[in-house]
XYZ file of C-alpha atoms in Angstrom:
416
model
C -19.182 -10.995 21.999
C -17.126 -13.964 20.812
C -17.991 -13.151 17.185
C -16.846 -9.575 17.674
C -13.542 -10.753 19.207
C -12.935 -13.037 16.239
C -13.841 -10.212 13.848
C -11.367 -7.811 15.442
C -8.662 -10.468 15.401
C -9.327 -11.096 11.720
C -9.108 -7.380 10.922
C -5.782 -7.082 12.747
C -4.355 -9.991 10.757
C -5.700 -8.590 7.478
C -4.169 -5.219 8.321
C -0.823 -6.864 9.011
C -1.012 -8.661 5.665
C -1.672 -5.399 3.826
C 1.480 -4.095 5.525
C 3.719 -6.281 3.345
C 4.659 -3.238 1.302
C 5.679 -1.054 4.264
C 7.393 -3.985 5.977
C 9.373 -4.786 2.838
C 10.557 -1.200 2.415
C 10.363 0.775 5.631
C 12.385 -1.421 7.982
C 15.590 -0.879 6.036
C 14.903 2.718 4.952
C 17.255 4.144 7.622
C 19.971 1.805 6.301
C 19.530 2.684 2.613
C 22.407 5.206 2.461
C 24.638 2.731 4.343
C 23.607 -0.040 1.947
C 24.648 2.018 -1.072
C 28.030 2.757 0.525
C 28.575 -0.872 1.523
C 27.820 -2.177 -1.972
C 29.661 0.692 -3.650
C 26.733 1.910 -5.767
C 24.927 5.183 -6.423
C 21.767 6.342 -4.673
C 19.647 5.514 -7.732
C 20.985 1.941 -7.807
C 20.314 1.638 -4.094
C 16.730 2.716 -4.718
C 16.537 -0.014 -7.363
C 16.312 -2.538 -4.509
C 13.099 -0.767 -3.475
C 11.810 -0.394 -7.022
C 12.266 -4.092 -7.823
C 10.319 -5.008 -4.679
C 7.518 -2.607 -5.636
C 7.364 -4.042 -9.158
C 7.227 -7.533 -7.667
C 4.406 -6.497 -5.339
C 2.528 -5.059 -8.326
C 2.892 -8.080 -10.607
C 2.374 -10.507 -7.734
C -0.970 -8.934 -6.931
C -2.046 -9.002 -10.571
C -1.371 -12.746 -10.638
C -2.499 -13.706 -7.134
C -5.765 -11.756 -7.351
C -7.383 -13.711 -10.203
C -5.840 -16.937 -8.864
C -7.597 -16.349 -5.537
C -10.884 -15.852 -7.423
C -10.445 -19.344 -8.881
C -8.891 -21.311 -6.012
C -10.043 -19.434 -2.930
C -8.247 -16.946 -0.722
C -6.459 -19.132 1.797
C -4.065 -21.264 -0.284
C -2.528 -18.439 -2.376
C -2.197 -16.389 0.811
C -0.239 -18.985 2.785
C 2.011 -19.881 -0.152
C 2.880 -16.231 -0.750
C 3.680 -15.439 2.886
C 5.914 -18.501 3.199
C 7.872 -17.600 0.061
C 8.248 -14.007 1.276
C 9.913 -15.203 4.477
C 12.337 -17.417 2.533
C 13.292 -14.565 0.204
C 13.999 -12.345 3.204
C 16.690 -14.792 4.321
C 18.184 -14.838 0.843
C 18.314 -11.010 0.709
C 20.384 -10.950 3.889
C 23.181 -12.820 2.104
C 23.054 -11.060 -1.288
C 26.644 -10.399 -2.519
C 25.911 -7.406 -4.756
C 23.178 -4.933 -5.638
C 22.102 -6.837 -8.775
C 21.477 -10.039 -6.845
C 19.733 -8.118 -4.088
C 17.439 -6.392 -6.596
C 16.555 -9.755 -8.169
C 15.784 -11.332 -4.814
C 13.709 -8.318 -3.851
C 11.708 -8.773 -7.048
C 10.839 -12.359 -6.063
C 10.142 -11.234 -2.504
C 7.683 -8.686 -3.837
C 6.007 -11.255 -6.102
C 5.405 -13.473 -3.070
C 4.319 -10.652 -0.797
C 1.753 -9.463 -3.328
C -0.441 -12.404 -2.358
C -0.857 -11.081 1.169
C -1.812 -7.596 0.027
C -4.276 -8.672 -2.662
C -5.981 -11.405 -0.651
C -6.543 -9.077 2.326
C -8.417 -6.598 0.105
C -10.368 -9.399 -1.572
C -11.461 -10.824 1.788
C -12.875 -7.425 2.759
C -14.836 -7.250 -0.516
C -16.072 -10.816 0.088
C -17.688 -9.610 3.294
C -18.857 -6.006 2.794
C -20.731 -3.654 0.488
C -19.161 -0.402 -0.733
C -19.872 1.946 2.195
C -18.918 -0.628 4.828
C -15.843 -1.619 2.813
C -14.622 2.000 2.804
C -14.769 2.043 6.600
C -13.036 -1.329 6.873
C -10.316 -0.272 4.444
C -9.783 2.772 6.651
C -9.479 0.507 9.669
C -6.989 -1.690 7.816
C -5.044 1.435 6.944
C -4.741 2.154 10.668
C -3.226 -1.274 11.257
C -1.037 -0.865 8.173
C 0.073 2.538 9.447
C 1.670 0.879 12.454
C 4.250 -0.682 10.120
C 5.630 2.714 9.001
C 5.575 3.843 12.641
C 7.384 0.836 14.079
C 9.517 -0.376 11.167
C 11.772 2.693 10.707
C 12.107 3.096 14.477
C 13.048 -0.558 14.811
C 15.339 -0.358 11.797
C 17.058 2.758 13.116
C 17.648 1.166 16.507
C 18.825 -2.127 15.000
C 21.390 -0.165 13.000
C 23.169 0.432 16.334
C 23.869 -3.300 16.647
C 23.718 -4.707 13.114
C 24.029 -3.860 9.427
C 21.424 -3.687 6.673
C 21.819 -7.454 6.281
C 20.629 -7.962 9.838
C 17.483 -5.983 9.014
C 16.543 -8.565 6.401
C 16.926 -11.297 9.007
C 14.485 -9.319 11.155
C 12.078 -9.323 8.189
C 12.412 -13.112 8.115
C 11.196 -13.371 11.695
C 8.285 -11.042 10.921
C 7.364 -13.178 7.904
C 7.309 -16.336 10.002
C 5.053 -14.667 12.570
C 2.647 -13.485 9.846
C 2.556 -16.966 8.334
C 1.558 -18.460 11.673
C -1.078 -15.768 12.246
C -2.594 -16.234 8.781
C -2.644 -20.019 9.101
C -4.430 -19.859 12.453
C -6.616 -16.780 12.033
C -7.798 -16.509 8.408
C -10.461 -18.890 7.197
C -11.720 -19.272 3.632
C -14.145 -16.460 2.674
C -14.799 -17.468 -0.940
C -16.846 -20.689 -1.037
C -16.510 -22.984 -4.083
C -19.926 -21.911 -5.411
C -18.717 -18.312 -5.834
C -15.338 -19.112 -7.391
C -14.414 -18.632 -11.036
C -14.528 -21.909 -12.936
C -13.181 -22.736 -16.363
C -9.423 -22.660 -15.908
C -6.930 -20.028 -16.994
C -9.167 -18.652 -19.766
C -12.010 -17.894 -17.361
C -9.576 -16.421 -14.836
C -8.101 -14.123 -17.490
C -11.634 -13.236 -18.587
C -12.386 -11.882 -15.140
C -9.456 -9.490 -15.431
C -10.565 -8.417 -18.922
C -14.036 -7.679 -17.573
C -12.516 -5.417 -14.956
C -10.338 -3.692 -17.581
C -13.462 -2.870 -19.615
C -14.872 -0.938 -16.658
C -13.583 2.595 -17.261
C -14.476 3.697 -13.752
C -12.530 0.850 -12.150
C -9.520 1.529 -14.380
C -9.738 5.240 -13.652
C -9.826 4.683 -9.902
C -6.869 2.310 -10.264
C -4.960 5.148 -11.967
C -5.877 7.514 -9.119
C -4.618 4.951 -6.612
C -1.377 4.518 -8.559
C -0.750 8.250 -8.734
C -1.558 8.647 -5.051
C 0.843 5.805 -4.368
C 3.419 7.559 -6.545
C 3.163 10.631 -4.333
C 3.679 8.518 -1.201
C 6.429 6.304 -2.630
C 8.327 9.345 -3.899
C 8.556 10.465 -0.290
C 9.496 6.946 0.845
C 12.251 6.458 -1.751
C 13.718 9.984 -1.765
C 13.089 10.848 1.872
C 16.129 9.074 3.375
C 18.517 10.898 1.031
C 16.761 14.274 1.362
C 16.613 14.148 5.156
C 20.002 12.533 5.844
C 22.214 13.813 3.038
C 20.399 17.095 2.371
C 19.416 18.166 5.893
C 21.929 16.275 8.049
C 19.561 14.025 9.996
C 20.923 10.764 11.402
C 19.307 7.419 10.528
C 17.617 7.518 13.925
C 16.467 11.111 13.392
C 14.986 10.218 10.036
C 13.191 7.233 11.564
C 11.501 9.551 14.081
C 10.381 11.907 11.294
C 9.007 8.954 9.363
C 7.208 7.640 12.440
C 5.652 11.055 13.152
C 4.257 11.192 9.610
C 2.889 7.685 9.987
C 1.101 8.714 13.190
C -0.452 11.601 11.257
C -1.570 9.073 8.668
C -3.274 7.059 11.397
C -5.006 10.142 12.859
C -6.322 11.171 9.443
C -7.532 7.608 8.942
C -9.759 8.002 11.989
C -11.145 11.245 10.589
C -11.920 9.503 7.310
C -13.785 6.752 9.139
C -15.900 9.303 10.986
C -16.815 11.284 7.871
C -17.111 8.681 5.109
C -20.489 7.439 6.319
C -21.827 11.004 6.199
C -20.151 12.348 3.069
C -19.552 9.158 1.077
C -16.309 7.702 -0.383
C -16.448 9.870 -3.526
C -16.544 13.192 -1.702
C -13.898 12.112 0.813
C -11.640 11.107 -2.066
C -12.006 14.534 -3.670
C -11.238 16.260 -0.357
C -8.127 14.161 0.173
C -6.827 14.878 -3.328
C -7.457 18.621 -2.969
C -5.503 18.683 0.299
C -2.606 16.772 -1.247
C -2.406 19.123 -4.238
C -2.358 22.226 -2.030
C 0.197 20.873 0.448
C 2.608 19.454 -2.160
C 2.724 22.648 -4.206
C 3.273 24.614 -0.987
C 6.096 22.205 -0.163
C 7.658 22.756 -3.590
C 7.493 26.515 -3.031
C 9.083 26.129 0.405
C 11.889 24.034 -1.087
C 12.561 26.553 -3.860
C 12.743 29.389 -1.293
C 14.977 27.256 0.989
C 12.654 27.759 3.967
C 13.572 26.049 7.274
C 13.273 22.269 7.586
C 10.404 22.668 10.081
C 8.224 24.212 7.352
C 9.016 21.380 4.978
C 8.235 18.748 7.612
C 4.890 20.342 8.504
C 3.755 20.393 4.873
C 5.065 16.875 4.366
C 3.017 15.692 7.344
C -0.169 17.181 5.854
C 0.565 15.516 2.520
C 1.133 12.088 4.055
C -2.037 12.442 6.152
C -4.094 13.120 3.012
C -3.255 9.603 1.810
C -5.662 8.308 4.479
C -8.491 9.927 2.527
C -7.239 8.849 -0.898
C -6.361 5.172 -0.716
C -9.254 3.546 1.213
C -11.956 5.477 -0.647
C -10.382 4.883 -4.053
C -10.135 1.173 -3.296
C -13.773 0.919 -2.189
C -15.027 2.814 -5.263
C -12.969 0.713 -7.670
C -14.289 -2.543 -6.195
C -17.909 -1.360 -5.938
C -19.319 -3.351 -8.879
C -17.006 -6.340 -8.708
C -18.010 -8.533 -5.784
C -17.473 -11.745 -7.772
C -14.159 -10.471 -9.124
C -12.707 -8.969 -5.952
C -9.387 -10.709 -6.543
C -9.059 -9.489 -10.120
C -9.857 -5.851 -9.356
C -7.653 -5.987 -6.257
C -4.819 -7.238 -8.458
C -5.341 -4.340 -10.865
C -5.254 -1.896 -7.958
C -2.049 -3.467 -6.684
C -0.424 -3.292 -10.111
C -1.212 0.399 -10.334
C -0.276 1.259 -6.762
C 3.047 -0.556 -6.612
C 3.891 -0.537 -10.338
C 3.048 2.985 -11.422
C 3.438 4.399 -7.935
C 6.686 2.608 -7.220
C 8.423 3.632 -10.426
C 7.806 7.388 -10.377
C 10.217 8.380 -7.594
C 13.226 6.242 -8.574
C 12.932 7.217 -12.237
C 12.854 10.927 -11.414
C 15.755 10.539 -8.978
C 18.057 9.320 -11.758
C 18.822 12.991 -12.316
C 19.718 13.483 -8.654
C 17.827 13.666 -5.355
C 17.076 17.085 -3.885
C 14.344 18.503 -1.685
C 12.872 20.397 -4.637
C 12.922 17.302 -6.850
C 11.018 15.309 -4.235
C 8.449 18.057 -3.607
C 7.874 18.856 -7.291
C 7.419 15.173 -8.169
C 4.874 14.726 -5.381
C 3.024 17.874 -6.498
C 2.870 16.717 -10.120
C 1.528 13.250 -9.273
C -1.064 14.654 -6.870
C -2.265 17.135 -9.506
C -2.632 14.485 -12.196
C -4.482 12.237 -9.725
C -7.000 15.017 -9.064
C -7.525 15.539 -12.801
C -8.090 11.808 -13.349
C -10.534 11.705 -10.438
C -12.627 14.483 -12.053
C -12.549 12.589 -15.367
C -13.739 9.392 -13.681
C -16.615 11.276 -12.028
C -17.990 12.059 -15.505
C -18.027 8.387 -16.574
C -21.545 6.903 -16.205
C -21.865 4.366 -13.418
C -21.533 0.895 -14.873
C -24.223 -1.690 -14.161
C -23.006 -4.797 -12.367
C -22.708 -7.706 -14.836
C -24.943 -10.721 -14.488
C -22.086 -12.868 -13.218
C -21.455 -10.490 -10.344
C -22.883 -11.165 -6.910
C -23.125 -8.930 -3.894
C -21.048 -9.888 -0.876
C -22.767 -10.891 2.329
C -22.818 -7.963 4.736
C -22.067 -9.152 8.247
C -24.487 -8.382 11.056
C -24.069 -5.206 13.058
C -22.488 -7.079 15.935
C -19.676 -8.366 13.744
C -17.149 -6.688 11.506
C -19.582 -4.084 10.295
C -19.925 -2.395 13.688
C -16.245 -2.798 14.474
C -15.391 -0.837 11.374
C -17.780 2.049 11.878
């Protein structure tokens, strides 16, 4: 019973660490239009503060992943979380949008360690099928950040400005640092680490890049992330400027979609053991393609906001079937390189995914622009997934080792 309590506590902390992305972006989403007015910049420049953070999260994961393969999971994790908290303070006092974007880049670089190490720890402990269930469970914990962060941000806007929201992020960062220091032990023993310095560390990443299936799944994850981040980056302007919602009203819409994400996560956990990660991924992508194109049609016909919100909720829920299964499939043959493949996934998710929406919005943000961009990325993701399915399964290299699967009374049963 004690082991199970520790396991659940560890999963909660890992889920909170994977929430660095939502925490970095969602808390101040209701304040994004106010931020652009306060700094006297356009909507696209305001979104740049999100884009720079996403790019930082992407690059930070690409660096921290292989580093954690060489030096263990714990030290890179704690260093990254501490730096993230410090950068949050600095963002609160940024004098202009350029400085804020630069600080957000560094904040993302630091936060990438938390995201990548959490995924690597799961791969240290589980095989593919169990990992898919655990990633779904982590997604539930991560989904609480989009539920709570916009609600908290919207309410805080009654008593503070966007700068005060970054101070709130500082407090959250300090709490996560304490939780990680006390609750996460080392899961990669010295015998399983990559030795040989920077060349060997880079070699691990090159080995992953030669795996066409892993790279293909990383592309699917990035495109799925692009669909989600398009909604995250354009949503505040579409809902507030285009449909007249208040910051608080938008935060409730965002929270409702996040609750749908959590409910779909539970469905994925129930079905993945029966259908497998590959089939669940295909189902999730098919749902996202259908719902996004329906949303684009609704936007072009100027149907009521309720129709748009219903289709948007279905689209966001489909992410619960896309991301955890894609992640598990990409990491399937890379137990000894969990950090490297996790870094590649992070680069794709936050790099490719984070750039799509802001780049498209340079031409203006409308409901149709948001819906059409989401539909296009979902469609390409489905095409890439079918292409990956035709690539022969790659044999695990000799240097790879399977992770220890915990007994049924531990994390394995908690995740099922």
